[in-house]
Amino acid sequence: MISIKKLKFYKKQIKFILVDQEDPIQILLDKIKGSSLVAFDLETSSLDPFSGKILGISFCFNFNDAYYLDLSQLSETLHASVVENLKALMQDKKR
């Protein structure tokens, strides 16, 4: 499911997009791959980086859209797959 909420922020219309299913996740990953600059923020179950589980990740790569990837609603298998794909993207030295 993709939920889109539009809000005015500093006189700009910004879309906040919730991504919590497999097909939209792949679309989001492809958009991240195609972006030269990406900001992200993690939401975790703990402040301890060694024991906390990633519950969600916020992304922004343009001025008009913000994405929240809700990992807490995914199966363990899909959750692990998404984290591995993101890890590979962030460790890609060609980017």
mmCIF file with all atom_site columns, C-alpha atoms in Angstrom:
data_model
loop_
_atom_site.group_PDB
_atom_site.id
_atom_site.type_symbol
_atom_site.label_atom_id
_atom_site.label_alt_id
_atom_site.label_comp_id
_atom_site.label_asym_id
_atom_site.label_entity_id
_atom_site.label_seq_id
_atom_site.pdbx_PDB_ins_code
_atom_site.Cartn_x
_atom_site.Cartn_y
_atom_site.Cartn_z
_atom_site.occupancy
_atom_site.B_iso_or_equiv
_atom_site.pdbx_formal_charge
_atom_site.auth_seq_id
_atom_site.auth_comp_id
_atom_site.auth_asym_id
_atom_site.auth_atom_id
_atom_site.pdbx_PDB_model_num
ATOM 1  C CA . MET A 1 1  ? 0.000  0.000   0.000  1.00 0.00 ? 1  MET A CA 1
ATOM 2  C CA . ILE A 1 2  ? 1.155  3.507   -0.682 1.00 0.00 ? 2  ILE A CA 1
ATOM 3  C CA . SER A 1 3  ? -0.382 6.298   1.362  1.00 0.00 ? 3  SER A CA 1
ATOM 4  C CA . ILE A 1 4  ? 0.220  9.848   0.234  1.00 0.00 ? 4  ILE A CA 1
ATOM 5  C CA . LYS A 1 5  ? -0.400 12.853  2.420  1.00 0.00 ? 5  LYS A CA 1
ATOM 6  C CA . LYS A 1 6  ? 0.169  16.342  1.037  1.00 0.00 ? 6  LYS A CA 1
ATOM 7  C CA . LEU A 1 7  ? 1.037  19.176  3.412  1.00 0.00 ? 7  LEU A CA 1
ATOM 8  C CA . LYS A 1 8  ? 2.054  22.774  2.951  1.00 0.00 ? 8  LYS A CA 1
ATOM 9  C CA . PHE A 1 9  ? 5.442  23.402  4.495  1.00 0.00 ? 9  PHE A CA 1
ATOM 10 C CA . TYR A 1 10 ? 7.147  26.767  4.127  1.00 0.00 ? 10 TYR A CA 1
ATOM 11 C CA . LYS A 1 11 ? 4.688  27.649  1.350  1.00 0.00 ? 11 LYS A CA 1
ATOM 12 C CA . LYS A 1 12 ? 5.586  24.501  -0.597 1.00 0.00 ? 12 LYS A CA 1
ATOM 13 C CA . GLN A 1 13 ? 3.392  21.496  -1.256 1.00 0.00 ? 13 GLN A CA 1
ATOM 14 C CA . ILE A 1 14 ? 5.236  18.426  0.007  1.00 0.00 ? 14 ILE A CA 1
ATOM 15 C CA . LYS A 1 15 ? 4.119  14.816  -0.438 1.00 0.00 ? 15 LYS A CA 1
ATOM 16 C CA . PHE A 1 16 ? 4.768  12.412  2.421  1.00 0.00 ? 16 PHE A CA 1
ATOM 17 C CA . ILE A 1 17 ? 4.619  8.895   1.003  1.00 0.00 ? 17 ILE A CA 1
ATOM 18 C CA . LEU A 1 18 ? 4.286  5.774   3.161  1.00 0.00 ? 18 LEU A CA 1
ATOM 19 C CA . VAL A 1 19 ? 5.755  2.642   1.566  1.00 0.00 ? 19 VAL A CA 1
ATOM 20 C CA . ASP A 1 20 ? 4.968  -0.682  3.223  1.00 0.00 ? 20 ASP A CA 1
ATOM 21 C CA . GLN A 1 21 ? 4.605  -3.344  0.516  1.00 0.00 ? 21 GLN A CA 1
ATOM 22 C CA . GLU A 1 22 ? 7.023  -5.195  -1.751 1.00 0.00 ? 22 GLU A CA 1
ATOM 23 C CA . ASP A 1 23 ? 6.292  -3.673  -5.187 1.00 0.00 ? 23 ASP A CA 1
ATOM 24 C CA . PRO A 1 24 ? 6.446  -0.024  -4.048 1.00 0.00 ? 24 PRO A CA 1
ATOM 25 C CA . ILE A 1 25 ? 9.612  -0.846  -2.088 1.00 0.00 ? 25 ILE A CA 1
ATOM 26 C CA . GLN A 1 26 ? 11.363 -1.882  -5.306 1.00 0.00 ? 26 GLN A CA 1
ATOM 27 C CA . ILE A 1 27 ? 10.221 1.341   -6.991 1.00 0.00 ? 27 ILE A CA 1
ATOM 28 C CA . LEU A 1 28 ? 11.627 3.328   -4.051 1.00 0.00 ? 28 LEU A CA 1
ATOM 29 C CA . LEU A 1 29 ? 14.944 1.422   -4.189 1.00 0.00 ? 29 LEU A CA 1
ATOM 30 C CA . ASP A 1 30 ? 15.183 2.177   -7.927 1.00 0.00 ? 30 ASP A CA 1
ATOM 31 C CA . LYS A 1 31 ? 14.566 5.892   -7.265 1.00 0.00 ? 31 LYS A CA 1
ATOM 32 C CA . ILE A 1 32 ? 17.291 5.879   -4.619 1.00 0.00 ? 32 ILE A CA 1
ATOM 33 C CA . LYS A 1 33 ? 19.694 4.175   -7.061 1.00 0.00 ? 33 LYS A CA 1
ATOM 34 C CA . GLY A 1 34 ? 19.009 6.891   -9.623 1.00 0.00 ? 34 GLY A CA 1
ATOM 35 C CA . SER A 1 35 ? 19.589 9.777   -7.220 1.00 0.00 ? 35 SER A CA 1
ATOM 36 C CA . SER A 1 36 ? 22.906 11.505  -6.788 1.00 0.00 ? 36 SER A CA 1
ATOM 37 C CA . LEU A 1 37 ? 22.099 12.736  -3.280 1.00 0.00 ? 37 LEU A CA 1
ATOM 38 C CA . VAL A 1 38 ? 19.926 10.993  -0.662 1.00 0.00 ? 38 VAL A CA 1
ATOM 39 C CA . ALA A 1 39 ? 19.102 11.999  2.908  1.00 0.00 ? 39 ALA A CA 1
ATOM 40 C CA . PHE A 1 40 ? 17.888 9.288   5.283  1.00 0.00 ? 40 PHE A CA 1
ATOM 41 C CA . ASP A 1 41 ? 16.955 8.781   8.915  1.00 0.00 ? 41 ASP A CA 1
ATOM 42 C CA . LEU A 1 42 ? 16.453 5.537   10.830 1.00 0.00 ? 42 LEU A CA 1
ATOM 43 C CA . GLU A 1 43 ? 13.717 4.751   13.337 1.00 0.00 ? 43 GLU A CA 1
ATOM 44 C CA . THR A 1 44 ? 14.837 1.938   15.639 1.00 0.00 ? 44 THR A CA 1
ATOM 45 C CA . SER A 1 45 ? 13.520 -0.094  18.551 1.00 0.00 ? 45 SER A CA 1
ATOM 46 C CA . SER A 1 46 ? 16.439 0.973   20.762 1.00 0.00 ? 46 SER A CA 1
ATOM 47 C CA . LEU A 1 47 ? 19.080 3.648   21.097 1.00 0.00 ? 47 LEU A CA 1
ATOM 48 C CA . ASP A 1 48 ? 21.678 0.872   21.360 1.00 0.00 ? 48 ASP A CA 1
ATOM 49 C CA . PRO A 1 49 ? 23.037 0.405   17.816 1.00 0.00 ? 49 PRO A CA 1
ATOM 50 C CA . PHE A 1 50 ? 23.952 -3.233  18.505 1.00 0.00 ? 50 PHE A CA 1
ATOM 51 C CA . SER A 1 51 ? 20.631 -4.468  19.857 1.00 0.00 ? 51 SER A CA 1
ATOM 52 C CA . GLY A 1 52 ? 18.094 -2.202  18.148 1.00 0.00 ? 52 GLY A CA 1
ATOM 53 C CA . LYS A 1 53 ? 16.042 -3.362  15.187 1.00 0.00 ? 53 LYS A CA 1
ATOM 54 C CA . ILE A 1 54 ? 15.393 -1.007  12.274 1.00 0.00 ? 54 ILE A CA 1
ATOM 55 C CA . LEU A 1 55 ? 11.656 -0.259  12.267 1.00 0.00 ? 55 LEU A CA 1
ATOM 56 C CA . GLY A 1 56 ? 11.549 2.291   9.494  1.00 0.00 ? 56 GLY A CA 1
ATOM 57 C CA . ILE A 1 57 ? 13.619 4.552   7.291  1.00 0.00 ? 57 ILE A CA 1
ATOM 58 C CA . SER A 1 58 ? 12.806 8.030   6.003  1.00 0.00 ? 58 SER A CA 1
ATOM 59 C CA . PHE A 1 59 ? 14.234 9.103   2.650  1.00 0.00 ? 59 PHE A CA 1
ATOM 60 C CA . CYS A 1 60 ? 14.356 12.335  0.731  1.00 0.00 ? 60 CYS A CA 1
ATOM 61 C CA . PHE A 1 61 ? 16.084 12.946  -2.586 1.00 0.00 ? 61 PHE A CA 1
ATOM 62 C CA . ASN A 1 62 ? 14.213 15.959  -3.937 1.00 0.00 ? 62 ASN A CA 1
ATOM 63 C CA . PHE A 1 63 ? 12.482 19.032  -2.519 1.00 0.00 ? 63 PHE A CA 1
ATOM 64 C CA . ASN A 1 64 ? 8.894  17.890  -3.021 1.00 0.00 ? 64 ASN A CA 1
ATOM 65 C CA . ASP A 1 65 ? 8.667  14.292  -1.811 1.00 0.00 ? 65 ASP A CA 1
ATOM 66 C CA . ALA A 1 66 ? 9.527  12.509  1.428  1.00 0.00 ? 66 ALA A CA 1
ATOM 67 C CA . TYR A 1 67 ? 9.262  8.737   1.802  1.00 0.00 ? 67 TYR A CA 1
ATOM 68 C CA . TYR A 1 68 ? 8.834  6.591   4.897  1.00 0.00 ? 68 TYR A CA 1
ATOM 69 C CA . LEU A 1 69 ? 9.651  2.916   4.456  1.00 0.00 ? 69 LEU A CA 1
ATOM 70 C CA . ASP A 1 70 ? 7.763  1.102   7.242  1.00 0.00 ? 70 ASP A CA 1
ATOM 71 C CA . LEU A 1 71 ? 9.828  -2.027  7.847  1.00 0.00 ? 71 LEU A CA 1
ATOM 72 C CA . SER A 1 72 ? 7.873  -2.942  10.984 1.00 0.00 ? 72 SER A CA 1
ATOM 73 C CA . GLN A 1 73 ? 4.955  -4.180  8.855  1.00 0.00 ? 73 GLN A CA 1
ATOM 74 C CA . LEU A 1 74 ? 7.043  -6.455  6.619  1.00 0.00 ? 74 LEU A CA 1
ATOM 75 C CA . SER A 1 75 ? 7.741  -10.152 6.957  1.00 0.00 ? 75 SER A CA 1
ATOM 76 C CA . GLU A 1 76 ? 11.157 -10.986 8.427  1.00 0.00 ? 76 GLU A CA 1
ATOM 77 C CA . THR A 1 77 ? 12.329 -12.268 5.043  1.00 0.00 ? 77 THR A CA 1
ATOM 78 C CA . LEU A 1 78 ? 11.311 -9.101  3.177  1.00 0.00 ? 78 LEU A CA 1
ATOM 79 C CA . HIS A 1 79 ? 12.676 -6.921  6.005  1.00 0.00 ? 79 HIS A CA 1
ATOM 80 C CA . ALA A 1 80 ? 16.079 -8.644  5.753  1.00 0.00 ? 80 ALA A CA 1
ATOM 81 C CA . SER A 1 81 ? 16.057 -8.365  1.951  1.00 0.00 ? 81 SER A CA 1
ATOM 82 C CA . VAL A 1 82 ? 15.330 -4.625  2.023  1.00 0.00 ? 82 VAL A CA 1
ATOM 83 C CA . VAL A 1 83 ? 18.050 -3.991  4.610  1.00 0.00 ? 83 VAL A CA 1
ATOM 84 C CA . GLU A 1 84 ? 20.579 -5.965  2.518  1.00 0.00 ? 84 GLU A CA 1
ATOM 85 C CA . ASN A 1 85 ? 19.615 -4.060  -0.664 1.00 0.00 ? 85 ASN A CA 1
ATOM 86 C CA . LEU A 1 86 ? 19.986 -0.726  1.124  1.00 0.00 ? 86 LEU A CA 1
ATOM 87 C CA . LYS A 1 87 ? 23.293 -1.807  2.657  1.00 0.00 ? 87 LYS A CA 1
ATOM 88 C CA . ALA A 1 88 ? 24.603 -2.704  -0.815 1.00 0.00 ? 88 ALA A CA 1
ATOM 89 C CA . LEU A 1 89 ? 23.478 0.691   -2.174 1.00 0.00 ? 89 LEU A CA 1
ATOM 90 C CA . MET A 1 90 ? 25.160 2.594   0.640  1.00 0.00 ? 90 MET A CA 1
ATOM 91 C CA . GLN A 1 91 ? 28.389 0.629   0.357  1.00 0.00 ? 91 GLN A CA 1
ATOM 92 C CA . ASP A 1 92 ? 28.619 1.009   -3.438 1.00 0.00 ? 92 ASP A CA 1
ATOM 93 C CA . LYS A 1 93 ? 31.861 2.904   -3.997 1.00 0.00 ? 93 LYS A CA 1
ATOM 94 C CA . LYS A 1 94 ? 30.785 3.835   -7.552 1.00 0.00 ? 94 LYS A CA 1
ATOM 95 C CA . ARG A 1 95 ? 28.081 6.139   -6.156 1.00 0.00 ? 95 ARG A CA 1
#
